Coordinates of C-alpha atoms in Angstrom, one line a residue:
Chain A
X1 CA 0.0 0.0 0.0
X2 CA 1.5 3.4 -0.7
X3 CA 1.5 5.9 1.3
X4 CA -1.0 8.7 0.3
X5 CA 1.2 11.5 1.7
X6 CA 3.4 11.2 -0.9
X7 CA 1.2 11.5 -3.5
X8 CA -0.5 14.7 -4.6
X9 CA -4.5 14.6 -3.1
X10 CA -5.6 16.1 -6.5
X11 CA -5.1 16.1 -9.8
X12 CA -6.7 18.5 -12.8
X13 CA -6.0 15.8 -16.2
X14 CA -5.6 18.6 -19.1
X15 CA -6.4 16.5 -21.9
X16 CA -9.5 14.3 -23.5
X17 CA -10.9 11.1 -24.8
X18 CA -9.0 8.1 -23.9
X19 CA -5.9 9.3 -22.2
X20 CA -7.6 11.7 -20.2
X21 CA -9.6 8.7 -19.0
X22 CA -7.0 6.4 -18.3
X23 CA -5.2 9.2 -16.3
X24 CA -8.1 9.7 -14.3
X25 CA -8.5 5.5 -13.8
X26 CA -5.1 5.6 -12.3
X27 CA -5.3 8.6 -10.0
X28 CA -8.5 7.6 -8.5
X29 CA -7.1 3.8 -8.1
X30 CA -4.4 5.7 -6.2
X31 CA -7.3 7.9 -4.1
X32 CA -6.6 11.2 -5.8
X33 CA -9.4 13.6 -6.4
X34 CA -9.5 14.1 -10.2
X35 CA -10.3 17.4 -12.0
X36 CA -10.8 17.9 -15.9
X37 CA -11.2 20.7 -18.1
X38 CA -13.7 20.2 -21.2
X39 CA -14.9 21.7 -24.0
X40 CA -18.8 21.9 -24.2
X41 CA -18.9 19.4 -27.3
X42 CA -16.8 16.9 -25.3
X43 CA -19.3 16.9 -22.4
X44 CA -21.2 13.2 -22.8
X45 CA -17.7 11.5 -23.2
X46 CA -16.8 9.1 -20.5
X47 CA -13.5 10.9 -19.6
X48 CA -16.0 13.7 -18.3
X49 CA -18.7 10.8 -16.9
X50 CA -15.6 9.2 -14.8
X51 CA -13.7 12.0 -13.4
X52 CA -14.9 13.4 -9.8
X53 CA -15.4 16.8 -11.1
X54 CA -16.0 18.6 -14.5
X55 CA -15.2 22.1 -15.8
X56 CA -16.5 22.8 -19.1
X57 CA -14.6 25.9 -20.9
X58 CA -16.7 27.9 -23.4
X59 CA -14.7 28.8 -26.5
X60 CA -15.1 29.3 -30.3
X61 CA -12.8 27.2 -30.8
X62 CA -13.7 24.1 -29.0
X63 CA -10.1 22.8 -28.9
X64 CA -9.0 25.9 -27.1
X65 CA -10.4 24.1 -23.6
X66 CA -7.6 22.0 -23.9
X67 CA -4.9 24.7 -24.6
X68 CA -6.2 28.3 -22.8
X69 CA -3.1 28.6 -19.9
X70 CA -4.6 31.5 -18.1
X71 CA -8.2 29.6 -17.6
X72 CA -7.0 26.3 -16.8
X73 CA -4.8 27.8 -14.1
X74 CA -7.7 29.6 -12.9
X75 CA -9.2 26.2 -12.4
X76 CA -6.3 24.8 -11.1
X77 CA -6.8 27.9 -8.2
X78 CA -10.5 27.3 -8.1
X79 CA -10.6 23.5 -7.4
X80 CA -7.6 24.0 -5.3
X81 CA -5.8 21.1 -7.4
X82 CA -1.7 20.4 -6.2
X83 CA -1.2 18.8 -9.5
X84 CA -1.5 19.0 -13.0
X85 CA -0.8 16.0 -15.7
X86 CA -0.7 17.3 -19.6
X87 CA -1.7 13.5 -21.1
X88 CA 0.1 14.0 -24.9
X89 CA -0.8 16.4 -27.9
X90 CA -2.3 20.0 -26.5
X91 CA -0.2 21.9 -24.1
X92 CA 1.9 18.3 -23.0
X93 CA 4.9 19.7 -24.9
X94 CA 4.4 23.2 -24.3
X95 CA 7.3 24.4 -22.0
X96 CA 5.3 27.7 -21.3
X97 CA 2.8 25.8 -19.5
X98 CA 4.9 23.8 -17.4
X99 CA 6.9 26.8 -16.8
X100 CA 3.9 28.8 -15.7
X101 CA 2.5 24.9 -13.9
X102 CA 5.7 25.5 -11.4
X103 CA 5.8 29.2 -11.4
X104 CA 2.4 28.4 -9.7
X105 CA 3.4 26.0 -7.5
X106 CA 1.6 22.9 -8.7
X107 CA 3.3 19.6 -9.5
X108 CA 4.1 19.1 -13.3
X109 CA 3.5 15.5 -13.7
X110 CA 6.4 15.7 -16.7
X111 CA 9.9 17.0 -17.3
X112 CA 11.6 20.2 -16.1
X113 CA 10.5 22.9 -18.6
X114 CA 13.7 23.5 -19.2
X115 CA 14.0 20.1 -20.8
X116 CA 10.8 20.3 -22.8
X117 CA 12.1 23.6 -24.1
X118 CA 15.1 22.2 -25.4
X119 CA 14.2 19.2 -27.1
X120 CA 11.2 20.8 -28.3
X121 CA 13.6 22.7 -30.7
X122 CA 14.5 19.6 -32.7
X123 CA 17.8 21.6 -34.0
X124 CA 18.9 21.8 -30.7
X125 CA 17.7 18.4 -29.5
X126 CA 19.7 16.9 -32.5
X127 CA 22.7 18.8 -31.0
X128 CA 22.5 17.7 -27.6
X129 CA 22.4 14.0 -29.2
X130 CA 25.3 14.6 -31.3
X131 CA 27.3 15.9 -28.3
X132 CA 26.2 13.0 -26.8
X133 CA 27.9 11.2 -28.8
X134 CA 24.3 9.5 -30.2
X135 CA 24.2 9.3 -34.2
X136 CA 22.3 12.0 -35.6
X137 CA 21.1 11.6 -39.3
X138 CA 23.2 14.0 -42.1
X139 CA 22.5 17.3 -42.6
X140 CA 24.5 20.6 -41.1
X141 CA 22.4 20.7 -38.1
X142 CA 21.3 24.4 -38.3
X143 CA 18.4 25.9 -39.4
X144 CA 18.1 26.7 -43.1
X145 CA 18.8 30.2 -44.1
X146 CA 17.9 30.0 -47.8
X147 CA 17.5 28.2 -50.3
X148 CA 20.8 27.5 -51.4
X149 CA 22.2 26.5 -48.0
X150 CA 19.1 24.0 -48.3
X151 CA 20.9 22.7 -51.5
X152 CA 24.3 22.4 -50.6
X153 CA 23.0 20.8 -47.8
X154 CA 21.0 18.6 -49.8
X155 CA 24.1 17.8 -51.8
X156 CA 25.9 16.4 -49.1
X157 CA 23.3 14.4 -47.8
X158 CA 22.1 13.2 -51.1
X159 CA 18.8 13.1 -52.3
X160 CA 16.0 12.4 -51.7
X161 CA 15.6 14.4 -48.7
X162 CA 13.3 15.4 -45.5
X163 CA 12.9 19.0 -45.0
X164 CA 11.5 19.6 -41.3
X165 CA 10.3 21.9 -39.2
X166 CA 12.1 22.8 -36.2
X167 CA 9.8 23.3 -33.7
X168 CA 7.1 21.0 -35.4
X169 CA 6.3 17.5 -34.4
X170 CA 4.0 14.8 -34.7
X171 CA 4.5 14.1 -38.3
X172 CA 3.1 18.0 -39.1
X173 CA 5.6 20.4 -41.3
X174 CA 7.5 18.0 -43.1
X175 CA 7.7 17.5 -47.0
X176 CA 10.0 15.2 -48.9
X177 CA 12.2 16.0 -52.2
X178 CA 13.8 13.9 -54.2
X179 CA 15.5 16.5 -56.4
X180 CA 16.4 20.0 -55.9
X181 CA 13.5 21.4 -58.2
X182 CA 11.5 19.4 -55.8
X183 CA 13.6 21.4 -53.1
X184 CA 13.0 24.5 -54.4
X185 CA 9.4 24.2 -54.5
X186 CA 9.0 22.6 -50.9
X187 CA 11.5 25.4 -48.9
X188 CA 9.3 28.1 -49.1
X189 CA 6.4 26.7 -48.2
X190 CA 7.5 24.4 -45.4
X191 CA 8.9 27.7 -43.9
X192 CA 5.7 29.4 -44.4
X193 CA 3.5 26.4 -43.1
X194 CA 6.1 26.1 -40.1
X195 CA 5.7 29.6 -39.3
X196 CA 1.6 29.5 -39.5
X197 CA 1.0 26.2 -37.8
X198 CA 4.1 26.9 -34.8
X199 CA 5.1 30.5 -34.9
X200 CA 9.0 29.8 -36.3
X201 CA 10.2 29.3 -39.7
X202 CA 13.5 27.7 -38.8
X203 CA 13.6 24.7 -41.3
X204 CA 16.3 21.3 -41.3
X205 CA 17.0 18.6 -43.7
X206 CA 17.4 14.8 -42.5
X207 CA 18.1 12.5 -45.2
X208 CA 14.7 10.7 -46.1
X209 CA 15.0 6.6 -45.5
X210 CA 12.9 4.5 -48.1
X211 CA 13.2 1.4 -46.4
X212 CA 13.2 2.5 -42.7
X213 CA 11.7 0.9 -38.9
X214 CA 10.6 3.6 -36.8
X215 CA 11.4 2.5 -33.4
X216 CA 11.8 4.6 -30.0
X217 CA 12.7 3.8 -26.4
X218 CA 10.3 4.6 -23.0
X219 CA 12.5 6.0 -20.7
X220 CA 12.0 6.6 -16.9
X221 CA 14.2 9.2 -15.5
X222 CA 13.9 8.6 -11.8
X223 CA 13.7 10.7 -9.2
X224 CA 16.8 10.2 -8.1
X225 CA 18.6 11.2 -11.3
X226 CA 19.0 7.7 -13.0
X227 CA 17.6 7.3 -16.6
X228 CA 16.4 3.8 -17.1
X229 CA 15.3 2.3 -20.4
X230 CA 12.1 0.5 -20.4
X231 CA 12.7 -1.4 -24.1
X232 CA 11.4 0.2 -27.1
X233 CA 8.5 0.0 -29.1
X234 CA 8.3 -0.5 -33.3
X235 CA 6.0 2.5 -34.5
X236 CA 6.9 1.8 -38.0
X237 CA 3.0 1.5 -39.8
X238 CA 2.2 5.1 -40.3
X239 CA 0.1 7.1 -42.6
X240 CA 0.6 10.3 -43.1
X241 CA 3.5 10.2 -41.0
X242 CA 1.1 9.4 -37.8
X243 CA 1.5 6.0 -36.0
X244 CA -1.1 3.4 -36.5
X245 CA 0.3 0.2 -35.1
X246 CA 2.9 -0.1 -32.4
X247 CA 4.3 -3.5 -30.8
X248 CA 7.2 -4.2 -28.5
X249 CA 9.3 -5.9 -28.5
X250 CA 10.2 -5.0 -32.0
X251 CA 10.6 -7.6 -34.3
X252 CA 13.3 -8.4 -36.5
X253 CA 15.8 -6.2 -34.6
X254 CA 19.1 -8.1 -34.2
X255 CA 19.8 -7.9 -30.0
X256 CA 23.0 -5.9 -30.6
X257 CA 20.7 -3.6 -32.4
X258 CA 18.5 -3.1 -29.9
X259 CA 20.9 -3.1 -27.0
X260 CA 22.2 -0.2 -28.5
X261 CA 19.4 2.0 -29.2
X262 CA 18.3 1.4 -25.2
X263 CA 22.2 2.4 -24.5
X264 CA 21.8 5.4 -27.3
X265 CA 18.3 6.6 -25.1
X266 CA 20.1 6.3 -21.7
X267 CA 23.1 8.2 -22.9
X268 CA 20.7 11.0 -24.0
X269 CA 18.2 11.6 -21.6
X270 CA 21.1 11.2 -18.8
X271 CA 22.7 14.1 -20.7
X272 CA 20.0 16.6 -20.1
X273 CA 19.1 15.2 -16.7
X274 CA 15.9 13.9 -17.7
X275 CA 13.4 13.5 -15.5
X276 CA 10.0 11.8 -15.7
X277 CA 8.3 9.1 -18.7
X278 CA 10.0 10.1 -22.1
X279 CA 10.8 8.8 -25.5
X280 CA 13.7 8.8 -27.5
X281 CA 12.8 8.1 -31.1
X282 CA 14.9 6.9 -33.9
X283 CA 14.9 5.6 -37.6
X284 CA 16.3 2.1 -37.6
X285 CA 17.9 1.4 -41.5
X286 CA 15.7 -2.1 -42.4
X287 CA 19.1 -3.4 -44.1
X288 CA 21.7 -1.9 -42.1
X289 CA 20.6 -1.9 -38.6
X290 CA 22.2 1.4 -38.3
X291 CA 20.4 4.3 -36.6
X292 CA 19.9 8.2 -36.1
X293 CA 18.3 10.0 -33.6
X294 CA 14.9 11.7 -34.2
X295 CA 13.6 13.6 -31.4
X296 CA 12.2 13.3 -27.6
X297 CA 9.2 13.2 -27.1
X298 CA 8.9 14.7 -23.5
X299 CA 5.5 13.6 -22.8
X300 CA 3.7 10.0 -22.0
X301 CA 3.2 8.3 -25.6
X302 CA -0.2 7.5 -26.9
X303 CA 1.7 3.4 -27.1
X304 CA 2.6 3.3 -23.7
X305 CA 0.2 0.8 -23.3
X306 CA 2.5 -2.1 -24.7
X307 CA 5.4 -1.0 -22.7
X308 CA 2.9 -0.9 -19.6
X309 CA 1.8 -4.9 -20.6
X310 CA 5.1 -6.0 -21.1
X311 CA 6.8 -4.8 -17.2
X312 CA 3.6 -4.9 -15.3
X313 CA 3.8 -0.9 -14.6
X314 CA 1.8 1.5 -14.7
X315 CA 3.4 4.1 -16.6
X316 CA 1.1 6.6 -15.3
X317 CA 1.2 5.8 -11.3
X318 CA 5.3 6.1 -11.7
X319 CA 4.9 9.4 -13.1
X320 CA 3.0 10.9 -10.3
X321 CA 5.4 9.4 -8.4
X322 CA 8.5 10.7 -9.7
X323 CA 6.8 14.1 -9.9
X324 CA 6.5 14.3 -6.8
X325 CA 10.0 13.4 -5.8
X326 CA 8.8 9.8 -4.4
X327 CA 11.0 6.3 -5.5
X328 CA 9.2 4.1 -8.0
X329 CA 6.9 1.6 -7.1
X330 CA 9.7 -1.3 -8.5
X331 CA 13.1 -2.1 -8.1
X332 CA 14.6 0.0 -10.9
X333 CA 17.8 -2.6 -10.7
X334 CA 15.2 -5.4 -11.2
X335 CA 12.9 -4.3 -14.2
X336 CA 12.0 -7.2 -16.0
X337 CA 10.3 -7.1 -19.7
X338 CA 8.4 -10.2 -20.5
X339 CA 6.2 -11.2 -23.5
X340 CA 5.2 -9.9 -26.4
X341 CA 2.4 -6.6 -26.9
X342 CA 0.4 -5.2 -29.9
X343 CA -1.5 -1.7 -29.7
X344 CA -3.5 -0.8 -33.0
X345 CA -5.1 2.5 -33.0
X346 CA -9.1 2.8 -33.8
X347 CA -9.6 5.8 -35.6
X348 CA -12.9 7.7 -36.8
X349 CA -11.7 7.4 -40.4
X350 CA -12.1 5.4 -43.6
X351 CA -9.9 2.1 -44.5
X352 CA -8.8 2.9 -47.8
X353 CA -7.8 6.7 -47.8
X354 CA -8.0 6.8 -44.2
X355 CA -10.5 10.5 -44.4
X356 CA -12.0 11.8 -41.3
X357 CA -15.4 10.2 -40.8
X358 CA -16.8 11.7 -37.1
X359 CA -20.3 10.3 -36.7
X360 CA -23.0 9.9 -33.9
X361 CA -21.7 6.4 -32.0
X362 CA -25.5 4.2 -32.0
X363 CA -23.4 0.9 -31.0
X364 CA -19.8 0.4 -29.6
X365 CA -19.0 -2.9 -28.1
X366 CA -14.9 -3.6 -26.9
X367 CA -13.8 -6.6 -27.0
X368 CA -12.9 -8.2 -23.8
X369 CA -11.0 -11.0 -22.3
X370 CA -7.3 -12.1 -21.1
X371 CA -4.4 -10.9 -22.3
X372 CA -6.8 -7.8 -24.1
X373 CA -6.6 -4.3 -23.3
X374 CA -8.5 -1.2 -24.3
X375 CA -8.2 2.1 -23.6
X376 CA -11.5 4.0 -25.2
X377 CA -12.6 7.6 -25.2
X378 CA -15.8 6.9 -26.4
X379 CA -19.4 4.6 -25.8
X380 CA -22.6 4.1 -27.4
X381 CA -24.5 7.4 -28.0
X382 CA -21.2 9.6 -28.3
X383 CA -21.1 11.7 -30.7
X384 CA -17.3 11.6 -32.4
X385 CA -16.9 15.0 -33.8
X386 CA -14.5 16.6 -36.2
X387 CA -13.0 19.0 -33.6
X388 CA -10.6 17.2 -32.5
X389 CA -8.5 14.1 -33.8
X390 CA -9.9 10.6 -34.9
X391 CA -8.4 8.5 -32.2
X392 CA -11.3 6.6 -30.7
X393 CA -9.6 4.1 -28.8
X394 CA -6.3 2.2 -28.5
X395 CA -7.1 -2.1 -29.2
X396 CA -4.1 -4.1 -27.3
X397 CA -3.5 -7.4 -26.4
X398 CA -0.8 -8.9 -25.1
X399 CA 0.8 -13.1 -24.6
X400 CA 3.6 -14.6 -24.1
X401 CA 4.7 -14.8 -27.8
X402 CA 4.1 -12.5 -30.6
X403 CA 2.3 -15.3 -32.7
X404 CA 0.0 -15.4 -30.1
X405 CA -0.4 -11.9 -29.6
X406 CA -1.5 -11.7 -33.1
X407 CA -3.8 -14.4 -32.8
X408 CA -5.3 -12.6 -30.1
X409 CA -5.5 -9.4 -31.9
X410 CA -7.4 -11.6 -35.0
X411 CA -10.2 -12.2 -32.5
X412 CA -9.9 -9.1 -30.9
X413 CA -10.9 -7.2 -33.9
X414 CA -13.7 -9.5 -34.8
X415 CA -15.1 -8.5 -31.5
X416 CA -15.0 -4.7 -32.2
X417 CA -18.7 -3.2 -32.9
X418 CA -18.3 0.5 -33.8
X419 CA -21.6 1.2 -35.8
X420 CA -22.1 5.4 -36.5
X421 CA -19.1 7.0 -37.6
X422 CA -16.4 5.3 -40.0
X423 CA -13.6 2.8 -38.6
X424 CA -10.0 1.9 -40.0
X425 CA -11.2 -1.5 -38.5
X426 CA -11.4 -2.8 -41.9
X427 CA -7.5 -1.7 -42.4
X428 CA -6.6 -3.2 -39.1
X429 CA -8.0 -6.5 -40.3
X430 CA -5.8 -6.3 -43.2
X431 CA -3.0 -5.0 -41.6
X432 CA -3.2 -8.2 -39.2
X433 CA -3.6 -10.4 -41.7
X434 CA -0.8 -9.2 -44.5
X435 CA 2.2 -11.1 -44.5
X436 CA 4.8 -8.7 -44.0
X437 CA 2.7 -7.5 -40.7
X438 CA 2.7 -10.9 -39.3
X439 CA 6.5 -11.9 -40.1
X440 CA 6.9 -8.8 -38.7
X441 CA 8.9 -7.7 -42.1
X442 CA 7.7 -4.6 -42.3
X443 CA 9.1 -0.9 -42.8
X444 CA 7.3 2.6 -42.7
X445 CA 6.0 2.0 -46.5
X446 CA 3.6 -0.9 -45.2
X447 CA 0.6 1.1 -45.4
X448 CA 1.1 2.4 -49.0
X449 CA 1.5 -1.1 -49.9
X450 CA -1.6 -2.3 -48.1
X451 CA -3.9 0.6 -49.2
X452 CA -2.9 0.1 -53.0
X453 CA -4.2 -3.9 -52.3
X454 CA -7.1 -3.3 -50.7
X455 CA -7.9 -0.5 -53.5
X456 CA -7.8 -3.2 -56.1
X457 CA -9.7 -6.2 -54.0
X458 CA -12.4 -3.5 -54.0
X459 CA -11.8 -2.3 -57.5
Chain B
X1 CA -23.1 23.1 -67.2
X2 CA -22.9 24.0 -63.2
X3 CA -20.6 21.6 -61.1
X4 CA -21.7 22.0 -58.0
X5 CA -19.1 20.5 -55.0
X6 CA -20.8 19.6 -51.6
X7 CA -18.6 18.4 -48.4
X8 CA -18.0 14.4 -47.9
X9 CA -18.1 14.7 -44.1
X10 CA -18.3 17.0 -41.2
X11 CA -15.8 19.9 -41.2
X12 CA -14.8 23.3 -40.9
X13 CA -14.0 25.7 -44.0
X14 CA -10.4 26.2 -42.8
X15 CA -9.5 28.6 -46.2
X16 CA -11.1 29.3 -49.1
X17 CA -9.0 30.2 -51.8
X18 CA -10.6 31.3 -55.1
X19 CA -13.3 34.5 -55.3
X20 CA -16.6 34.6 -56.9
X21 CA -15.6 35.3 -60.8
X22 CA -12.3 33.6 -60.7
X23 CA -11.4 31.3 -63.2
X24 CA -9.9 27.9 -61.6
X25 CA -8.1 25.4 -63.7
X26 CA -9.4 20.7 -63.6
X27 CA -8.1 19.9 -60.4
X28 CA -7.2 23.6 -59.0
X29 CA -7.3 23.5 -55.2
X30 CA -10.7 25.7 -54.7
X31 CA -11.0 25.9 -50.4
X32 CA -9.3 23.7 -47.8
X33 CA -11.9 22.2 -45.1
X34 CA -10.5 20.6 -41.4
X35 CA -11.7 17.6 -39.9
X36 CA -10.4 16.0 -37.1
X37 CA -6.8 17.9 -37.6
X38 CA -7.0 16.7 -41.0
X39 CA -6.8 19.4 -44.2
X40 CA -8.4 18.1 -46.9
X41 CA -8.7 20.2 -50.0
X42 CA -11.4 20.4 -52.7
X43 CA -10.2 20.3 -56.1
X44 CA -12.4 21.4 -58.7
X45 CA -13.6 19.0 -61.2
X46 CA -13.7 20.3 -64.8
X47 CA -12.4 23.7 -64.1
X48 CA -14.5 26.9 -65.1
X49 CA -15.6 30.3 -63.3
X50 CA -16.7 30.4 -59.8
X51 CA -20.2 31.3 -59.9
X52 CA -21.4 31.2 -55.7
X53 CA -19.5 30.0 -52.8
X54 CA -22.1 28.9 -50.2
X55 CA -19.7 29.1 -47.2
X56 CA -17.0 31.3 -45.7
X57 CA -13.7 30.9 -43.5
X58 CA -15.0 29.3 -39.9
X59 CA -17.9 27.7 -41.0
X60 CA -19.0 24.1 -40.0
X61 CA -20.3 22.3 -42.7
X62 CA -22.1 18.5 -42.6
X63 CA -21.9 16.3 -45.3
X64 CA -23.6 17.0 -48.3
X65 CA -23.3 20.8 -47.6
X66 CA -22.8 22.7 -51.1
X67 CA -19.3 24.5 -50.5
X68 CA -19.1 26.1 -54.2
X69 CA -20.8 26.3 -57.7
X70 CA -18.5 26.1 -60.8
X71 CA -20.5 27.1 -64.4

């Protein structure tokens, strides 16, 4: 039994849908009074339902509920809350909020600001990792003054090329040339995009891998200043740059491989004194097994859940814990991963060109049973809207190989009744099926391929 | 002939980015709608002179909304 003292008494969960719920699950397993912010359009949804208490913001916009600092402090003051957890996406990576979190003196269930600052500048954050001594994909490592600094650059690196935005994230603000008419075309209005969507223009070029695994590493910087890894997690089947499918361990890596990347994430986050859940993502080279570093993301993933099924931890619980200056709940020198975890991600969109499709919810049944897991925003009679972004909920299951992890995930499916809005349910089906998917030879152009085959089964 | 283009789903005119009177080109980007922090564009069909938009910047539309009317 812990000890309550150590934990905050309350917690106001700035986030939605399925994450805020499962934040609010864990605090109130834990006996912490838990707060949420809404927007009015948001107010059905079980996250709201489940927590002790409710605030709805009024905006225009109905994301700003999620993302107005000065009125989510003010209810921070009101509800007399002593901490504050950011989930991922919103204001989780917004090192103005945290700063403003501690300047009020609430707990930041995440990093120092400081930290989230820095590797929220992903020119800087590649510096730190090349100081580190972690490999750090071509390029000069500066932001791109013109043009032809982006083509020299280019040159050296060798086409075809990603050009980036540095303080972008999440798969928004990139474009990809394969020539440097292609480069010429893309600068101006990456700049111009990264300057809209996150107030800098500062642009980078990474050399753009064909045939690449996207993998990254949970880390755990303790309250006591050691950075352990908690194994990584293949993130490689992606549409539009955004995750769909994420497993761990992650198949197909040689163990010296792997070994190294969890070494490569230590190194790093014990370089900037990282506190709290994080993750260190890379590009693995399919062929190869080389690696570069990609960025931090100084937040809880929306995939924890397969690191969580693998060590028995709750991801969540330890972060409270560590925010709060208390020792985890394990032996850090005795973290054991076991078995084998799948997460596909549910989304309110079509299965062939993967399009929004929100919808009134008129039947949603999980599927349920051992060695399953889901973590839902949504039940019957929701209404999914296009405010805010498709994830419904998060499908994992979990055994002791992956074979039978997949197997699991077969049935799992099967057992998934979403009737209202669209479903990728149809894609995950593929996806489970498709051969390179259950080899587990598969790089980040699996979803092209699949899309293109179930395009022509349909005709 | 008038082409008239209608939403697919639920969104929100994020830009529109032709004026009554222009001339837009088969395919020619006419207004970019959100949806779940997606941008989707609508391309004109055949091309032509934009005769009405039916919606402005900010606007929620549902599906089968007409956005614009092409002649």
């Amino acid at each position: 039994m812990n000890s309550p003292r150590e934990l905050p008494a309350s917690l106001l969960v700035v986030n939605r849908g399925e994450i805020a719920r499962r934040i609010v699950r864990t605090a109130q397993r834990l006996a912490i009074r838990t707060v949420v912010v809404h927007a009015p359009q948001d107010a059905d949804l079980p996250f709201v339902r489940e927590a002790d208490e409710a605030v709805a913001l009024e905006s225009s916009v109905p994301a700003q509920a999620y993302m107005d600092i000065d009125r989510i402090l003010e209810v921070a003051r009101e509800r007399g809350v002593e901490a504050i957890h950011p989930g991922y996406g919103f204001l989780s990576e917004s090192f103005e909020f945290a700063e403003a979190v501690e300047t009020a003196g609430l707990v930041w269930v995440g990093p120092a600001s400081e930290t989230i600052r820095t590797m929220g500048d992903k020119i800087e954050a590649r510096g730190v990792a090349r100081r580190a001594g972690v490999p750090v994909g071509g390029g000069q490592g500066q932001a791109l003054a013109s043009i032809e600094d982006a083509i020299s650059d280019a040159d050296r690196i060798g086409y075809p090329v990603i050009l980036k935005a540095s303080a972008g994230g999440g798969g928004i603000g990139m474009s990809i040339a394969s020539s440097a008419g292609e480069l010429i075309s893309a600068f101006e209005s990456t700049r111009r995009r990264s300057e809209q969507s996150f107030g800098s223009a500062a642009v980078f070029l990474e050399p753009y891998v064909h045939a690449a695994r996207h993998v990254e590493v949970q880390v755990l910087g303790l309250a006591d200043g050691r950075v352990l890894s908690m194994g990584e997690r293949d993130c490689s089947v992606q549409r539009r740059h955004q995750k769909i499918a994420e497993e761990t361990p992650a198949p197909g890596l040689h163990d010296d491989v792997r070994v190294a990347l969890h070494r490569a994430a230590v190194v790093l986050g014990e370089a900037i004194g990282y506190r709290n859940a994080g993750t260190v993502e890379f590009l693995v080279d399919s062929a190869t097994g080389e690696f570069t570093f990609l960025e931090v993301n100084t937040r809880i993933q929306v995939e924890h859940p397969v690191t969580e099924l693998v060590s028995g931890i709750d991801l969540v619980e330890e972060q409270l814990r560590i925010a709060v200056g208390a020792p985890t709940t394990f032996n850090p020198e005795a973290l054991s991963l076991a078995g084998h975890a799948i997460e596909f991600r549910v989304y309110a969109e079509d299965s062939r060109r993967f399009f929004p499709a929100p919808g009134r919810i008129a039947h949603w049944e999980e599927p349920a049973g051992q060695g399953i897991r889901v973590d839902s925003g949504y039940a019957s009679g929701n209404e999914v809207t296009q405010y805010f972004d498709p994830l419904m909920a998060k499908l994992c299951t979990y055994a002791t190989t992956r074979s039978e992890a997949l197997a699991l995930m077969r049935r799992a499916l099967d057992d998934f009744v979403i009737e209202g809005p669209g479903s990728n349910l149809e894609f995950l089906r593929a996806l489970v099926e498709s051969q390179q998917f259950t080899r587990g030879e598969y790089d980040t152009s699996i979803v092209t391929h699949l899309q293109t085959a179930i395009s022509a089964a349909k005709g | 002939m008038t082409e008239q283009i209608s939403a697919d789903m639920s969104a929100n005119v994020w830009k529109v980015l032709v004026s009554q009177g222009d001339s837009v080109e088969p395919d020619q980007p006419l207004m970019i709608l959100e949806s779940m922090k997606m941008e989707i564009p609508v391309l004109s069909e055949d091309g032509g002179v934009v005769q009405r938009l039916h919606v402005a910047e900010g606007e929620s539309v549902a599906p089968g909304h007409l956005l614009v009317e092409i002649q």
